[in-house]
Coordinates of C-alpha atoms and ligand atoms in Angstrom, one line a residue:
M1 CA 24.5 -4.9 31.1
R2 CA 26.1 -6.3 28.0
V3 CA 23.7 -5.7 25.1
L4 CA 23.9 -7.3 21.7
V5 CA 22.4 -5.1 19.0
T6 CA 21.9 -6.8 15.6
G7 CA 21.7 -4.2 12.8
G8 CA 23.7 -2.0 15.2
A9 CA 25.4 0.0 12.3
G10 CA 22.0 0.9 10.9
F11 CA 19.9 4.0 11.4
L12 CA 18.0 2.9 14.6
G13 CA 20.6 0.3 15.6
S14 CA 23.4 2.9 15.9
H15 CA 21.3 5.3 17.9
L16 CA 20.4 2.4 20.2
C17 CA 24.1 1.6 20.6
D18 CA 24.7 5.2 21.6
A19 CA 21.9 5.1 24.1
F20 CA 23.4 2.0 25.9
V21 CA 27.0 3.3 25.8
A22 CA 25.9 6.6 27.2
R23 CA 24.4 5.0 30.3
G24 CA 27.4 2.8 30.8
D25 CA 26.3 -0.5 29.3
H26 CA 28.6 -2.6 27.2
V27 CA 27.5 -3.1 23.5
A28 CA 28.2 -5.9 21.1
C29 CA 27.2 -4.5 17.7
V30 CA 26.5 -7.0 14.9
D31 CA 26.0 -5.9 11.3
N32 CA 26.7 -7.2 7.8
L33 CA 26.9 -3.6 6.5
S34 CA 24.5 -4.4 3.7
T35 CA 22.3 -1.4 4.4
G36 CA 24.1 -0.1 7.6
S37 CA 27.3 1.8 7.6
L38 CA 30.4 1.8 9.7
D39 CA 30.2 5.6 9.6
N40 CA 27.2 5.4 11.9
V41 CA 29.3 3.8 14.7
A42 CA 32.7 5.2 13.8
H43 CA 32.6 7.4 17.0
L44 CA 32.1 4.2 19.1
V45 CA 34.7 1.9 17.5
G46 CA 37.7 1.6 19.7
R47 CA 35.8 2.7 22.9
P48 CA 36.3 0.1 25.7
Y49 CA 32.6 -0.7 26.0
F50 CA 31.9 -1.2 22.3
E51 CA 32.7 -4.2 20.1
F52 CA 31.8 -4.5 16.4
Y53 CA 31.2 -7.8 14.6
E54 CA 30.7 -7.9 10.9
H55 CA 28.3 -10.9 10.7
D56 CA 25.3 -11.8 8.7
V57 CA 22.7 -12.8 11.3
S58 CA 21.0 -15.1 8.8
I59 CA 24.2 -17.2 8.7
G60 CA 25.0 -17.1 12.4
I61 CA 25.9 -14.8 15.4
D62 CA 29.4 -15.7 16.7
V63 CA 29.7 -13.5 19.8
A64 CA 31.2 -15.1 23.0
G65 CA 30.7 -14.1 26.6
Q66 CA 27.6 -13.3 28.7
I67 CA 24.8 -11.3 27.0
D68 CA 22.1 -9.7 29.1
A69 CA 19.9 -8.4 26.4
V70 CA 19.5 -8.9 22.6
A71 CA 18.0 -6.1 20.5
H72 CA 17.2 -7.7 17.1
F73 CA 17.3 -4.9 14.6
A74 CA 19.1 -6.5 11.6
S75 CA 17.0 -6.1 8.5
A76 CA 16.7 -4.0 5.4
A77 CA 13.9 -1.5 6.3
S78 CA 13.3 0.9 3.4
P79 CA 11.1 -0.3 0.6
Q80 CA 13.8 0.4 -1.9
D81 CA 16.3 -1.8 0.0
Y82 CA 14.1 -4.7 0.7
L83 CA 12.7 -4.8 -2.8
R84 CA 16.3 -4.9 -4.1
M85 CA 17.2 -7.7 -1.6
P86 CA 14.1 -9.8 -1.3
I87 CA 15.6 -13.1 -0.3
E88 CA 18.2 -11.6 2.0
T89 CA 15.3 -9.7 3.8
L90 CA 13.4 -12.9 4.2
A91 CA 16.5 -14.7 5.5
A92 CA 17.2 -11.9 8.1
G93 CA 13.6 -12.0 9.4
S94 CA 13.5 -15.8 9.6
R95 CA 16.9 -17.5 10.1
G96 CA 18.4 -14.2 11.5
T97 CA 15.6 -14.0 14.1
E98 CA 16.0 -17.6 15.1
H99 CA 19.8 -17.2 15.6
A100 CA 19.2 -14.1 17.7
L101 CA 16.5 -15.9 19.8
Q102 CA 18.8 -18.9 20.3
L103 CA 21.5 -16.6 21.6
A104 CA 19.0 -15.0 24.0
E105 CA 17.9 -18.4 25.2
A106 CA 21.4 -19.7 25.7
N107 CA 22.2 -16.5 27.8
A108 CA 18.8 -16.2 29.6
A109 CA 18.8 -12.7 28.1
R110 CA 16.0 -10.3 27.5
F111 CA 15.1 -10.3 23.8
V112 CA 13.4 -7.5 21.9
L113 CA 12.3 -7.9 18.2
A114 CA 12.2 -4.7 16.1
S115 CA 9.0 -5.4 14.2
T116 CA 7.1 -2.9 12.1
S117 CA 3.8 -1.2 11.3
E118 CA 4.1 -3.1 8.0
V119 CA 2.7 -6.2 9.7
Y120 CA -0.6 -4.3 9.4
G121 CA -0.2 -4.2 5.6
D122 CA -2.7 -1.8 4.0
P123 CA -4.8 -1.5 7.1
A124 CA -8.6 -1.9 7.0
V125 CA -8.7 -0.6 10.6
H126 CA -7.6 2.9 11.4
P127 CA -5.8 3.9 13.5
Q128 CA -4.0 0.6 14.2
P129 CA -4.2 -1.0 17.7
E130 CA -2.0 -4.0 18.4
E131 CA -5.1 -6.2 18.4
Y132 CA -5.6 -5.6 14.7
W133 CA -4.3 -8.6 12.7
G134 CA -3.5 -6.7 9.5
N135 CA -4.1 -6.9 5.8
V136 CA -1.0 -8.1 4.0
N137 CA -0.7 -9.4 0.4
A138 CA 1.3 -12.6 1.1
V139 CA 2.7 -12.7 -2.4
G140 CA 3.0 -9.0 -3.3
P141 CA 6.4 -7.3 -3.6
R142 CA 6.3 -5.9 -0.1
S143 CA 5.6 -9.3 1.4
V144 CA 9.3 -10.0 1.6
Y145 CA 9.5 -7.5 4.4
D146 CA 6.0 -7.8 5.9
E147 CA 5.9 -11.6 6.0
A148 CA 9.5 -11.8 7.2
K149 CA 8.5 -9.6 10.2
R150 CA 5.3 -11.5 10.7
F151 CA 7.2 -14.7 10.8
A152 CA 9.7 -13.1 13.2
E153 CA 6.9 -12.1 15.5
A154 CA 5.5 -15.6 15.4
L155 CA 8.9 -17.1 16.2
T156 CA 9.5 -14.6 19.0
A157 CA 6.1 -15.3 20.6
A158 CA 6.8 -19.1 20.3
Y159 CA 10.2 -18.8 22.0
G160 CA 8.5 -16.8 24.7
R161 CA 5.7 -19.3 25.2
T162 CA 7.6 -22.5 24.9
R163 CA 11.2 -21.9 25.6
G164 CA 10.9 -19.4 28.5
V165 CA 12.7 -16.6 26.7
N166 CA 11.9 -13.1 28.2
A167 CA 10.9 -11.9 24.7
G168 CA 9.1 -8.8 23.6
I169 CA 7.9 -7.3 20.3
I170 CA 7.8 -3.7 19.3
R171 CA 6.0 -2.5 16.1
I172 CA 7.9 0.5 14.9
F173 CA 6.1 3.1 12.8
N174 CA 7.8 5.4 10.3
T175 CA 10.8 7.0 12.1
Y176 CA 13.2 9.7 10.8
G177 CA 16.2 11.5 12.0
P178 CA 19.9 12.0 11.5
R179 CA 21.9 8.9 10.1
M180 CA 19.1 7.8 7.8
N181 CA 20.6 6.9 4.5
P182 CA 19.6 9.8 2.3
H183 CA 19.8 7.5 -0.8
D184 CA 17.5 4.7 0.5
G185 CA 14.4 6.3 -1.1
R186 CA 12.4 7.1 2.0
V187 CA 10.1 10.0 2.0
V188 CA 11.5 12.4 4.5
T189 CA 15.0 12.3 3.2
N190 CA 13.9 12.3 -0.4
F191 CA 11.7 15.4 0.1
V192 CA 14.3 17.3 2.1
T193 CA 17.1 16.5 -0.3
Q194 CA 15.0 17.4 -3.3
A195 CA 13.9 20.7 -1.7
L196 CA 17.5 21.6 -0.8
D197 CA 18.7 20.8 -4.4
G198 CA 15.8 22.7 -6.0
A199 CA 14.8 19.4 -7.7
P200 CA 11.2 18.3 -8.1
I201 CA 9.5 16.9 -5.0
T202 CA 8.4 13.4 -6.1
I203 CA 5.0 12.6 -4.7
Y204 CA 4.0 9.0 -5.4
G205 CA 0.3 8.7 -6.3
K206 CA -1.9 11.7 -5.4
G207 CA -0.2 12.3 -2.1
D208 CA -3.4 11.6 -0.1
Q209 CA -1.8 8.4 1.5
T210 CA -0.9 9.1 5.1
R211 CA 2.0 8.2 7.5
S212 CA 2.7 9.2 11.1
F213 CA 6.3 10.2 11.6
C214 CA 8.3 9.7 14.8
Y215 CA 11.5 11.5 15.5
V216 CA 14.4 9.2 16.3
D217 CA 15.2 10.4 19.8
D218 CA 11.6 9.7 20.9
M219 CA 11.7 6.2 19.3
I220 CA 15.0 5.3 21.0
R221 CA 13.6 6.3 24.4
G222 CA 10.7 3.9 23.8
I223 CA 12.9 1.1 22.6
V224 CA 15.1 1.4 25.6
K225 CA 12.1 1.3 27.9
M226 CA 10.9 -1.8 26.2
I227 CA 14.2 -3.5 26.6
D228 CA 14.4 -2.6 30.3
S229 CA 10.9 -4.0 30.9
R230 CA 9.5 -7.6 30.9
E231 CA 6.7 -6.6 28.5
S232 CA 6.0 -9.2 25.8
G233 CA 3.9 -6.9 23.6
P234 CA 3.5 -6.5 20.7
V235 CA 3.7 -2.8 21.5
N236 CA 3.3 -0.1 18.9
L237 CA 5.9 2.6 19.0
G238 CA 5.3 5.7 16.8
N239 CA 4.0 9.2 16.8
P240 CA 0.3 9.4 16.2
E241 CA 0.6 12.8 14.4
E242 CA -0.7 11.7 11.0
L243 CA 0.1 13.6 7.8
A244 CA -0.9 13.1 4.2
I245 CA 2.2 12.8 2.0
A246 CA 1.2 16.0 0.2
E247 CA 1.1 17.8 3.6
L248 CA 4.6 16.5 4.3
A249 CA 5.7 17.9 1.0
A250 CA 4.2 21.3 1.8
L251 CA 5.9 21.3 5.3
V252 CA 9.3 20.5 3.7
L253 CA 8.8 23.3 1.2
Q254 CA 7.9 25.8 3.9
T255 CA 10.7 24.7 6.2
T256 CA 13.4 24.9 3.5
G257 CA 11.9 28.0 1.7
S258 CA 12.5 26.0 -1.5
S259 CA 10.6 26.7 -4.7
S260 CA 10.9 23.1 -6.0
P261 CA 8.0 22.1 -8.1
I262 CA 5.9 19.0 -7.3
A263 CA 6.3 16.0 -9.6
Y264 CA 3.7 13.2 -9.4
R265 CA 5.0 9.7 -9.9
P266 CA 3.2 6.3 -9.9
L267 CA 2.2 4.9 -6.5
P268 CA 4.3 1.8 -5.7
V269 CA 2.4 -1.6 -5.7
D270 CA 0.6 -2.2 -2.4
D271 CA 1.6 1.1 -0.9
P272 CA -0.4 1.4 2.3
T273 CA -3.1 4.1 2.1
R274 CA -3.0 5.2 5.7
R275 CA -1.1 4.5 8.9
R276 CA -1.3 5.8 12.4
P277 CA -0.5 4.0 15.6
V278 CA -2.7 3.6 18.7
I279 CA -0.1 4.0 21.4
T280 CA -2.2 3.5 24.5
K281 CA -0.3 0.3 25.4
A282 CA 3.1 2.0 25.1
T283 CA 1.9 4.8 27.3
E284 CA 0.2 2.6 29.9
R285 CA 2.8 -0.1 30.1
L286 CA 6.0 1.7 29.3
G287 CA 5.2 5.2 30.4
W288 CA 6.2 6.4 26.9
K289 CA 4.9 8.9 24.5
P290 CA 6.6 10.9 21.7
E291 CA 7.5 14.5 22.4
V292 CA 8.9 16.0 19.2
P293 CA 6.3 17.5 16.8
V294 CA 6.9 16.7 13.2
A295 CA 7.4 20.4 12.2
E296 CA 10.3 20.5 14.7
G297 CA 11.8 17.2 13.7
V298 CA 11.7 18.1 10.0
C299 CA 13.6 21.3 10.8
T300 CA 16.3 19.2 12.4
M301 CA 16.4 17.0 9.3
V302 CA 16.8 20.0 7.1
E303 CA 19.7 21.3 9.2
W304 CA 21.4 17.8 9.2
L305 CA 21.0 17.3 5.4
R306 CA 22.1 20.8 4.7
A307 CA 25.3 20.3 6.8
R308 CA 26.0 17.1 5.0
Q309 CA 25.7 18.7 1.6
G310 CA 27.9 21.6 2.8
C311 CA 30.6 19.1 3.9
R312 CA 30.5 17.3 0.6
R313 CA 30.8 20.6 -1.3
E314 CA 33.8 21.7 0.9
H315 CA 35.6 18.4 0.2
K316 CA 35.2 18.6 -3.6
Ligands
UDP1 N1 6.8 8.5 -1.0 C1 6.6 9.6 -1.9 N2 7.7 10.1 -2.5 C2 9.0 9.7 -2.3 C3 9.1 8.6 -1.4 C4 8.0 8.0 -0.8 O1 5.5 10.0 -2.2 O2 9.9 10.2 -2.9 C5 5.6 7.9 -0.4 C6 5.5 6.4 -0.4 O3 4.8 6.0 -1.6 C7 4.7 6.1 0.8 C8 5.2 7.2 1.8 O4 5.8 8.2 1.0 O5 3.3 6.3 0.6 C9 6.2 6.7 2.8 O6 7.2 6.0 2.1 P1 8.6 5.5 2.7 O7 9.3 4.7 1.7 O8 9.3 6.5 3.4 O9 8.1 4.5 3.9 P2 6.9 3.3 4.0 O10 6.0 3.8 5.0 O11 6.2 3.2 2.6 O12 7.7 2.1 4.3

């Protein structure tokens, strides 16, 4: 197969490129490098089965030749990034998704949209099954991401219904692992970096809000299964192991042996109070479930961030 991965130099996108290259597929990786980084695909650049295109998907996708599958992952994804780039985020979710769908249509290719648990907003139903329609503040600051992804879902469903595109939607819940940008403000990287530096662990609000954290290798297995299927979804992909943010802070302190103090900071506007996926659909239709417990995944994150810090010190 020749797979086009938009956002292919990002955290999930680059792991996805690796998964396809590893099994012998060709990959066309498209990224505008606004939040992704060439470092994430540096080991692939120059390999015969890998092409890199520096394009902004909201302007157009200029990739020639047959494409068999389109994985549409191009978007800012961390709250810090999408709040900094609100219009660009809306453009990637709307025009970017349309360009990616048009390319899939022209090539009769499989199309998979990387949607998000954020389509559930601050959920009034817990845990969240795909049938839940969500609770999103349409004009709040997070809406630039939530509504962009909701529009992207609507567009994907419409191309599936009316244009015959073999299109599917996955809703990705919080995922962590190596290649996350340690400076993009997300909680796992923030806490581990703070703990390793002996800096205060910044808990936003009281820390009783919950998230369910999935390790990247598990997530990538699920995404590849979705791309290989004809499932339209939406399908939740995430690890149902739910933790309060204060519990995550305690786990990070325990794993690192750090004595960092806890510092409480204001809760961001519209921060969802709880989040946990129902993954029955993914299990029944894709034969997928996550395998890495959060305690083990956090350990790997500590090792990865420690090694990065070590490298930086050696190069000073
Ligand atoms: N959070 C926190 N301290 C941090 C960063 C994040 O308490 O230094 C909280 C944040 O308010 C949210 C949760 O951790 O409740 C997850 O935040 P993240 O930005 O990783 O992802 P989100 O699920 O909000 O997109």
